[in-house]
mmCIF file of C-alpha atoms and ligand atoms in Angstrom:
data_model
loop_
_atom_site.group_PDB
_atom_site.id
_atom_site.type_symbol
_atom_site.label_atom_id
_atom_site.label_comp_id
_atom_site.label_asym_id
_atom_site.label_seq_id
_atom_site.Cartn_x
_atom_site.Cartn_y
_atom_site.Cartn_z
ATOM 1 C CA MET X 1 -17.709 3.790 -15.440
ATOM 2 C CA GLU X 2 -16.737 7.379 -16.602
ATOM 3 C CA ILE X 3 -12.439 8.762 -16.270
ATOM 4 C CA VAL X 4 -12.338 12.295 -14.860
ATOM 5 C CA LYS X 5 -8.792 14.024 -15.444
ATOM 6 C CA GLU X 6 -9.545 16.953 -13.504
ATOM 7 C CA LYS X 7 -10.177 18.246 -9.471
ATOM 8 C CA ALA X 8 -12.768 20.377 -9.555
ATOM 9 C CA ALA X 9 -14.394 17.895 -11.725
ATOM 10 C CA ILE X 10 -14.337 14.420 -9.054
ATOM 11 C CA ARG X 11 -14.696 17.177 -6.562
ATOM 12 C CA ASN X 12 -17.810 18.236 -7.566
ATOM 13 C CA ILE X 13 -19.077 14.262 -8.143
ATOM 14 C CA ILE X 14 -18.788 13.531 -4.784
ATOM 15 C CA ARG X 15 -19.368 16.847 -2.971
ATOM 16 C CA GLU X 16 -23.276 16.296 -4.895
ATOM 17 C CA ALA X 17 -23.122 12.442 -4.170
ATOM 18 C CA GLN X 18 -22.885 13.190 -0.470
ATOM 19 C CA SER X 19 -25.319 16.092 -0.739
ATOM 20 C CA ASN X 20 -27.780 13.011 -1.477
ATOM 21 C CA GLY X 21 -26.776 11.112 1.145
ATOM 22 C CA ARG X 22 -24.523 9.274 -0.456
ATOM 23 C CA VAL X 23 -22.255 6.860 1.236
ATOM 24 C CA VAL X 24 -18.749 7.912 -0.454
ATOM 25 C CA GLY X 25 -15.974 5.269 -0.613
ATOM 26 C CA LEU X 26 -12.081 5.990 -1.829
ATOM 27 C CA VAL X 27 -9.091 3.329 -3.376
ATOM 28 C CA PRO X 28 -6.466 5.008 -3.942
ATOM 29 C CA THR X 29 -4.245 3.635 -6.430
ATOM 30 C CA MET X 30 -1.051 3.388 -8.517
ATOM 31 C CA GLY X 31 -2.813 1.091 -11.265
ATOM 32 C CA TYR X 32 -1.388 -1.565 -12.927
ATOM 33 C CA PHE X 33 -4.067 -3.796 -11.217
ATOM 34 C CA HIS X 34 -4.468 -6.706 -9.534
ATOM 35 C CA GLU X 35 -6.468 -9.130 -7.707
ATOM 36 C CA GLY X 36 -4.967 -6.911 -4.596
ATOM 37 C CA HIS X 37 -6.702 -4.227 -5.796
ATOM 38 C CA LEU X 38 -9.884 -5.508 -6.598
ATOM 39 C CA GLN X 39 -10.699 -6.711 -3.062
ATOM 40 C CA LEU X 40 -10.358 -3.299 -2.025
ATOM 41 C CA MET X 41 -12.801 -1.451 -4.718
ATOM 42 C CA ARG X 42 -15.274 -4.845 -3.643
ATOM 43 C CA ARG X 43 -14.481 -4.383 -0.576
ATOM 44 C CA ALA X 44 -15.348 -0.272 -0.942
ATOM 45 C CA ARG X 45 -18.742 -1.061 -3.185
ATOM 46 C CA SER X 46 -19.776 -3.390 -0.670
ATOM 47 C CA ASP X 47 -19.876 -0.825 2.161
ATOM 48 C CA CYS X 48 -21.104 2.060 -0.306
ATOM 49 C CA ASP X 49 -22.866 3.949 -2.910
ATOM 50 C CA LEU X 50 -19.941 5.520 -4.969
ATOM 51 C CA VAL X 51 -16.967 4.173 -5.235
ATOM 52 C CA VAL X 52 -14.098 5.773 -7.259
ATOM 53 C CA VAL X 53 -10.664 4.748 -7.675
ATOM 54 C CA SER X 54 -7.809 7.308 -7.968
ATOM 55 C CA LEU X 55 -5.407 5.759 -10.772
ATOM 56 C CA PHE X 56 -1.715 8.563 -10.194
ATOM 57 C CA VAL X 57 1.661 7.266 -10.494
ATOM 58 C CA ASN X 58 3.260 9.645 -7.549
ATOM 59 C CA PRO X 59 6.116 11.260 -8.470
ATOM 60 C CA ALA X 60 6.810 12.525 -5.164
ATOM 61 C CA GLN X 61 6.936 9.119 -3.617
ATOM 62 C CA PHE X 62 9.761 8.100 -6.234
ATOM 63 C CA ARG X 63 13.437 8.843 -5.329
ATOM 64 C CA PRO X 64 15.831 9.080 -8.026
ATOM 65 C CA GLY X 65 17.217 6.313 -9.138
ATOM 66 C CA GLU X 66 13.776 3.966 -8.906
ATOM 67 C CA ASP X 67 11.122 2.732 -11.019
ATOM 68 C CA LEU X 68 9.335 5.763 -11.744
ATOM 69 C CA ALA X 69 9.036 6.192 -15.459
ATOM 70 C CA ALA X 70 9.184 1.854 -15.662
ATOM 71 C CA TYR X 71 6.540 1.386 -13.471
ATOM 72 C CA PRO X 72 3.675 -0.320 -15.207
ATOM 73 C CA ARG X 73 0.813 1.451 -16.886
ATOM 74 C CA ASP X 74 -1.895 -0.148 -18.978
ATOM 75 C CA LEU X 75 -5.053 2.303 -18.512
ATOM 76 C CA GLU X 76 -7.639 0.680 -20.297
ATOM 77 C CA ARG X 77 -6.567 -2.070 -19.059
ATOM 78 C CA ASP X 78 -7.277 -1.320 -15.431
ATOM 79 C CA SER X 79 -10.638 0.627 -16.674
ATOM 80 C CA GLU X 80 -12.571 -3.150 -17.618
ATOM 81 C CA MET X 81 -10.492 -4.132 -13.880
ATOM 82 C CA ALA X 82 -12.421 -1.435 -12.098
ATOM 83 C CA THR X 83 -15.854 -1.875 -14.274
ATOM 84 C CA SER X 84 -15.789 -5.176 -13.835
ATOM 85 C CA VAL X 85 -15.923 -4.784 -9.714
ATOM 86 C CA GLY X 86 -18.345 -1.965 -10.133
ATOM 87 C CA VAL X 87 -16.334 1.261 -9.710
ATOM 88 C CA ASP X 88 -17.890 4.552 -10.705
ATOM 89 C CA TYR X 89 -15.111 6.237 -11.329
ATOM 90 C CA ILE X 90 -11.518 6.398 -11.919
ATOM 91 C CA PHE X 91 -10.421 9.585 -11.095
ATOM 92 C CA ASN X 92 -6.491 9.577 -13.185
ATOM 93 C CA PRO X 93 -5.033 13.048 -13.206
ATOM 94 C CA GLU X 94 -1.378 14.055 -14.660
ATOM 95 C CA VAL X 95 1.491 14.813 -13.235
ATOM 96 C CA GLU X 96 0.722 18.438 -13.379
ATOM 97 C CA GLU X 97 -2.623 18.610 -12.277
ATOM 98 C CA MET X 98 -1.910 17.383 -9.135
ATOM 99 C CA TYR X 99 1.779 19.332 -8.917
ATOM 100 C CA PRO X 100 1.320 22.151 -10.829
ATOM 101 C CA GLU X 101 4.511 24.331 -10.945
ATOM 102 C CA GLY X 102 5.345 26.453 -7.521
ATOM 103 C CA HIS X 103 4.127 23.684 -5.386
ATOM 104 C CA GLU X 104 6.231 23.670 -2.942
ATOM 105 C CA THR X 105 3.896 22.025 0.136
ATOM 106 C CA PHE X 106 4.650 18.485 2.202
ATOM 107 C CA VAL X 107 3.053 16.379 4.522
ATOM 108 C CA GLU X 108 5.574 14.207 6.717
ATOM 109 C CA VAL X 109 4.998 12.187 9.795
ATOM 110 C CA GLU X 110 7.513 12.007 11.402
ATOM 111 C CA GLY X 111 8.492 8.966 13.278
ATOM 112 C CA LEU X 112 7.059 6.490 11.757
ATOM 113 C CA SER X 113 7.843 7.087 8.505
ATOM 114 C CA VAL X 114 12.063 6.583 9.712
ATOM 115 C CA MET X 115 12.104 2.776 10.161
ATOM 116 C CA MET X 116 11.797 -0.202 7.955
ATOM 117 C CA CYS X 117 11.119 1.265 4.337
ATOM 118 C CA GLY X 118 11.285 4.778 5.487
ATOM 119 C CA GLU X 119 15.228 3.735 5.679
ATOM 120 C CA PHE X 120 15.385 2.357 2.545
ATOM 121 C CA ARG X 121 13.493 4.763 1.094
ATOM 122 C CA PRO X 122 14.669 7.959 2.720
ATOM 123 C CA GLY X 123 11.396 10.341 1.391
ATOM 124 C CA HIS X 124 8.976 8.044 0.206
ATOM 125 C CA PHE X 125 6.717 8.150 2.942
ATOM 126 C CA ARG X 126 6.871 12.527 2.599
ATOM 127 C CA GLY X 127 5.640 10.992 -0.534
ATOM 128 C CA VAL X 128 2.718 8.785 0.564
ATOM 129 C CA ALA X 129 1.444 11.354 2.791
ATOM 130 C CA THR X 130 1.608 14.539 0.832
ATOM 131 C CA VAL X 131 -0.519 12.989 -2.759
ATOM 132 C CA VAL X 132 -2.346 11.083 0.199
ATOM 133 C CA ALA X 133 -3.651 14.392 1.966
ATOM 134 C CA LYS X 134 -4.385 15.914 -1.526
ATOM 135 C CA LEU X 135 -6.291 12.726 -2.146
ATOM 136 C CA PHE X 136 -8.504 13.091 0.558
ATOM 137 C CA ASN X 137 -8.795 17.151 -0.070
ATOM 138 C CA ILE X 138 -9.714 16.517 -3.442
ATOM 139 C CA MET X 139 -11.606 13.719 -2.884
ATOM 140 C CA PRO X 140 -14.071 14.380 0.432
ATOM 141 C CA ALA X 141 -15.000 10.231 0.668
ATOM 142 C CA ASP X 142 -16.645 8.435 3.460
ATOM 143 C CA LYS X 143 -13.982 5.410 3.771
ATOM 144 C CA ALA X 144 -11.033 4.884 2.083
ATOM 145 C CA TYR X 145 -9.003 1.963 1.755
ATOM 146 C CA PHE X 146 -5.930 0.753 1.543
ATOM 147 C CA GLY X 147 -4.046 -2.689 2.005
ATOM 148 C CA GLN X 148 -2.567 -4.269 4.804
ATOM 149 C CA LYS X 149 0.034 -5.530 2.163
ATOM 150 C CA ASP X 150 1.742 -2.339 2.734
ATOM 151 C CA ALA X 151 1.346 -1.878 6.470
ATOM 152 C CA GLN X 152 3.980 1.167 6.834
ATOM 153 C CA GLN X 153 1.972 3.145 4.523
ATOM 154 C CA LEU X 154 -1.361 1.821 5.996
ATOM 155 C CA ALA X 155 0.152 3.538 9.775
ATOM 156 C CA VAL X 156 1.222 6.686 7.929
ATOM 157 C CA ILE X 157 -1.824 7.177 6.657
ATOM 158 C CA ARG X 158 -3.965 6.408 9.570
ATOM 159 C CA ARG X 159 -1.510 8.573 11.694
ATOM 160 C CA MET X 160 -1.642 11.419 9.042
ATOM 161 C CA ALA X 161 -5.589 11.072 9.070
ATOM 162 C CA ALA X 162 -6.431 11.388 13.245
ATOM 163 C CA ASP X 163 -3.338 14.155 13.046
ATOM 164 C CA LEU X 164 -4.817 16.601 10.375
ATOM 165 C CA ASP X 165 -8.146 15.970 11.680
ATOM 166 C CA PHE X 166 -9.309 14.232 8.169
ATOM 167 C CA ASP X 167 -12.548 13.050 8.784
ATOM 168 C CA ILE X 168 -12.559 10.023 6.766
ATOM 169 C CA GLU X 169 -12.840 6.371 8.073
ATOM 170 C CA ILE X 170 -9.252 4.418 7.344
ATOM 171 C CA VAL X 171 -10.260 0.757 6.210
ATOM 172 C CA GLY X 172 -7.215 -2.286 5.929
ATOM 173 C CA VAL X 173 -7.761 -4.487 3.643
ATOM 174 C CA GLU X 174 -5.838 -8.145 3.779
ATOM 175 C CA THR X 175 -3.351 -8.775 1.603
ATOM 176 C CA VAL X 176 -4.697 -11.137 -1.677
ATOM 177 C CA ARG X 177 -2.054 -13.383 -2.141
ATOM 178 C CA GLU X 178 -1.233 -16.147 -5.306
ATOM 179 C CA PRO X 179 -1.729 -19.866 -5.022
ATOM 180 C CA ASP X 180 2.407 -20.302 -3.178
ATOM 181 C CA GLY X 181 1.580 -17.179 -1.292
ATOM 182 C CA LEU X 182 3.575 -14.122 -3.311
ATOM 183 C CA ALA X 183 1.438 -10.867 -1.722
ATOM 184 C CA MET X 184 0.283 -9.931 -5.330
ATOM 185 C CA SER X 185 2.096 -6.599 -6.533
ATOM 186 C CA SER X 186 2.005 -4.136 -9.478
ATOM 187 C CA ARG X 187 6.245 -4.696 -9.681
ATOM 188 C CA ASN X 188 5.707 -8.857 -9.282
ATOM 189 C CA ILE X 189 5.805 -8.412 -13.390
ATOM 190 C CA TYR X 190 9.412 -7.619 -13.004
ATOM 191 C CA LEU X 191 10.346 -10.732 -11.712
ATOM 192 C CA GLY X 192 11.807 -13.101 -14.436
ATOM 193 C CA ALA X 193 10.333 -16.809 -13.852
ATOM 194 C CA GLU X 194 13.589 -18.014 -11.435
ATOM 195 C CA GLU X 195 12.850 -14.533 -9.657
ATOM 196 C CA ARG X 196 9.339 -15.510 -9.263
ATOM 197 C CA LYS X 197 9.091 -18.835 -7.628
ATOM 198 C CA ASP X 198 12.276 -17.588 -5.190
ATOM 199 C CA ALA X 199 10.476 -14.911 -4.275
ATOM 200 C CA ALA X 200 7.293 -17.163 -2.470
ATOM 201 C CA ALA X 201 10.204 -17.880 -0.236
ATOM 202 C CA LEU X 202 9.433 -14.559 1.502
ATOM 203 C CA TYR X 203 5.503 -15.245 2.353
ATOM 204 C CA ARG X 204 7.252 -18.567 3.948
ATOM 205 C CA SER X 205 10.125 -16.830 5.951
ATOM 206 C CA LEU X 206 6.069 -15.103 7.135
ATOM 207 C CA CYS X 207 5.147 -18.582 7.610
ATOM 208 C CA ARG X 208 8.032 -19.630 9.572
ATOM 209 C CA ALA X 209 7.901 -16.727 11.965
ATOM 210 C CA ARG X 210 3.368 -17.524 11.958
ATOM 211 C CA ASP X 211 3.981 -21.556 12.683
ATOM 212 C CA MET X 212 6.450 -20.303 15.963
ATOM 213 C CA ILE X 213 4.303 -18.024 17.641
ATOM 214 C CA ALA X 214 1.451 -21.029 17.514
ATOM 215 C CA THR X 215 3.391 -22.776 19.308
ATOM 216 C CA GLY X 216 4.485 -19.868 21.856
ATOM 217 C CA GLU X 217 7.741 -18.582 20.933
ATOM 218 C CA ARG X 218 7.365 -15.260 21.757
ATOM 219 C CA ASP X 219 11.319 -13.942 21.432
ATOM 220 C CA ALA X 220 11.790 -11.489 18.201
ATOM 221 C CA GLU X 221 15.652 -12.645 18.153
ATOM 222 C CA THR X 222 14.726 -16.564 18.162
ATOM 223 C CA ILE X 223 12.011 -15.848 15.122
ATOM 224 C CA ARG X 224 14.457 -13.451 13.494
ATOM 225 C CA ALA X 225 16.665 -15.963 12.506
ATOM 226 C CA ALA X 226 14.790 -18.649 11.656
ATOM 227 C CA MET X 227 13.547 -16.546 8.896
ATOM 228 C CA GLU X 228 16.516 -15.143 7.614
ATOM 229 C CA GLU X 229 17.093 -19.303 7.477
ATOM 230 C CA GLU X 230 14.539 -19.330 5.494
ATOM 231 C CA LEU X 231 15.652 -16.895 3.044
ATOM 232 C CA SER X 232 19.873 -18.420 3.439
ATOM 233 C CA GLY X 233 20.188 -20.068 0.532
ATOM 234 C CA LEU X 234 18.653 -17.993 -1.954
ATOM 235 C CA PRO X 235 20.893 -15.218 -3.117
ATOM 236 C CA ILE X 236 18.672 -13.629 -5.744
ATOM 237 C CA ILE X 237 16.344 -12.727 -2.662
ATOM 238 C CA LYS X 238 18.558 -9.665 -1.235
ATOM 239 C CA LEU X 239 16.882 -8.856 1.773
ATOM 240 C CA GLU X 240 16.847 -4.953 2.817
ATOM 241 C CA TYR X 241 15.023 -5.800 6.562
ATOM 242 C CA ILE X 242 12.932 -8.127 8.780
ATOM 243 C CA ALA X 243 11.296 -5.963 11.149
ATOM 244 C CA ILE X 244 9.318 -6.651 14.528
ATOM 245 C CA CYS X 245 7.311 -4.782 16.047
ATOM 246 C CA ASP X 246 4.192 -3.264 17.550
ATOM 247 C CA SER X 247 1.907 -2.602 15.057
ATOM 248 C CA ILE X 248 1.248 0.618 16.031
ATOM 249 C CA PHE X 249 4.431 2.551 16.613
ATOM 250 C CA LEU X 250 5.621 0.289 14.106
ATOM 251 C CA GLN X 251 8.493 0.287 17.263
ATOM 252 C CA PRO X 252 11.324 -2.989 17.644
ATOM 253 C CA ALA X 253 10.028 -5.228 19.963
ATOM 254 C CA GLY X 254 12.091 -8.038 22.293
ATOM 255 C CA GLN X 255 9.741 -10.173 23.747
ATOM 256 C CA LEU X 256 6.029 -10.040 21.749
ATOM 257 C CA ARG X 257 3.020 -8.899 23.117
ATOM 258 C CA GLY X 258 -0.219 -6.832 22.291
ATOM 259 C CA GLY X 259 -0.274 -6.175 18.703
ATOM 260 C CA VAL X 260 2.843 -7.111 16.691
ATOM 261 C CA LEU X 261 3.943 -6.672 12.964
ATOM 262 C CA ILE X 262 6.763 -9.134 10.949
ATOM 263 C CA ALA X 263 7.446 -7.464 7.816
ATOM 264 C CA LEU X 264 10.165 -8.029 5.325
ATOM 265 C CA ALA X 265 11.885 -6.320 1.866
ATOM 266 C CA ALA X 266 13.767 -7.323 -0.582
ATOM 267 C CA ASN X 267 15.197 -7.333 -3.096
ATOM 268 C CA VAL X 268 14.941 -10.115 -5.997
ATOM 269 C CA GLY X 269 15.832 -9.129 -9.403
ATOM 270 C CA LYS X 270 14.532 -5.448 -10.424
ATOM 271 C CA ALA X 271 11.681 -6.166 -7.813
ATOM 272 C CA ARG X 272 11.552 -4.160 -4.507
ATOM 273 C CA LEU X 273 9.302 -6.586 -2.656
ATOM 274 C CA ILE X 274 7.669 -5.931 0.189
ATOM 275 C CA ASP X 275 4.768 -8.097 3.094
ATOM 276 C CA ASN X 276 4.254 -8.871 6.176
ATOM 277 C CA MET X 277 1.985 -10.041 8.619
ATOM 278 C CA ALA X 278 0.594 -9.413 11.846
ATOM 279 C CA PHE X 279 -0.306 -11.063 14.959
ATOM 280 C CA GLU X 280 -2.736 -10.198 18.059
ATOM 281 C CA ILE X 281 -1.024 -12.708 21.189
ATOM 282 C CA GLU X 282 -2.272 -12.340 24.609
HETATM 283 P P1 LIG B 301 -0.315 0.069 -5.027
HETATM 284 O O1 LIG B 301 -1.189 -0.051 -6.692
HETATM 285 O O2 LIG B 301 0.750 -0.748 -4.807
HETATM 286 O O3 LIG B 301 0.253 1.715 -4.442
HETATM 287 O O4 LIG B 301 -1.702 -0.039 -4.224
HETATM 288 C C1 LIG B 301 -3.032 0.595 -3.970
HETATM 289 C C2 LIG B 301 -3.913 0.159 -2.414
HETATM 290 O O5 LIG B 301 -3.923 -0.851 -3.345
HETATM 291 C C3 LIG B 301 -2.954 -0.279 -1.588
HETATM 292 O O6 LIG B 301 -3.359 0.723 -1.012
HETATM 293 C C4 LIG B 301 -2.587 -1.093 -1.171
HETATM 294 O O7 LIG B 301 -1.510 -1.433 0.240
HETATM 295 C C5 LIG B 301 -3.286 -2.097 -1.773
HETATM 296 N N1 LIG B 301 -2.174 -3.276 -2.385
HETATM 297 C C6 LIG B 301 -1.341 -3.738 -3.532
HETATM 298 N N2 LIG B 301 -1.247 -5.009 -3.394
HETATM 299 C C7 LIG B 301 -2.583 -5.327 -2.110
HETATM 300 C C8 LIG B 301 -2.524 -6.929 -2.009
HETATM 301 N N3 LIG B 301 -1.504 -7.331 -2.645
HETATM 302 N N4 LIG B 301 -3.443 -6.917 -1.936
HETATM 303 C C9 LIG B 301 -4.824 -6.024 -0.667
HETATM 304 N N5 LIG B 301 -3.841 -5.377 -1.432
HETATM 305 C C10 LIG B 301 -3.232 -4.480 -2.063
#
């Protein structure tokens, strides 16, 4: 496993691999790996001949006052973890390498970026779409792997890749969870013991929705009310939103049918946590 800091160097590595007929997989991350990241890397490892992980804490997707400076970083630990699952390269550029002075071009996925997390983090998905487009240009892989945990991000990236004609297959990977159901996240380290315990209620509220759907409930407001009830009585959980919407355009659903996404976000202590479940309803 090798760490590459320069765009030109990683681009050459990928070009050469592809000219030898090798299939290249890319896993974009912000580092501080956990089992969720490793799952993406394993999937890329089993599908592809060459696996590149990008590790870049992207300033463009943080708003002023968010946790850019505090975001956990540990390249040595990350390198060991990536090595353990057979990653070939980590692309770990400095901020100046990605955004040299004078940078002023941004990618905006208009409709999908404004609701849900976009409402609470204006500009966030502009930063995400911009950095992922740049990563795709620097590393024109054959396949790129993203977690379903960040469902809105995945929808934005699918749209961006299609709209800008990137010839890269976007692969969504299922959410990896802690034993009590909490979705794994680099931000979970911000949680104190009490917060960590209560944070599992987010998953329980999604399970409540899942169980209601399984027994035939189709009314979004009834499901939302039950989810809110599951979280009530836990003042540590400051709910931002529960969205019940279609899974492609993320438009609010009244009666559930077809591809449905139920997603939520909450602040728990210093951590902003998100989670979701997707359903295919007859
Ligand atoms: P991040 O480093 O948090 O930006 O995440 C990098 C990639 O890992 C993104 O595509 C995330 O959706 C994905 N990811 C993060 N957490 C999980 C998880 N618990 N399960 C599966 N994928 C995840």
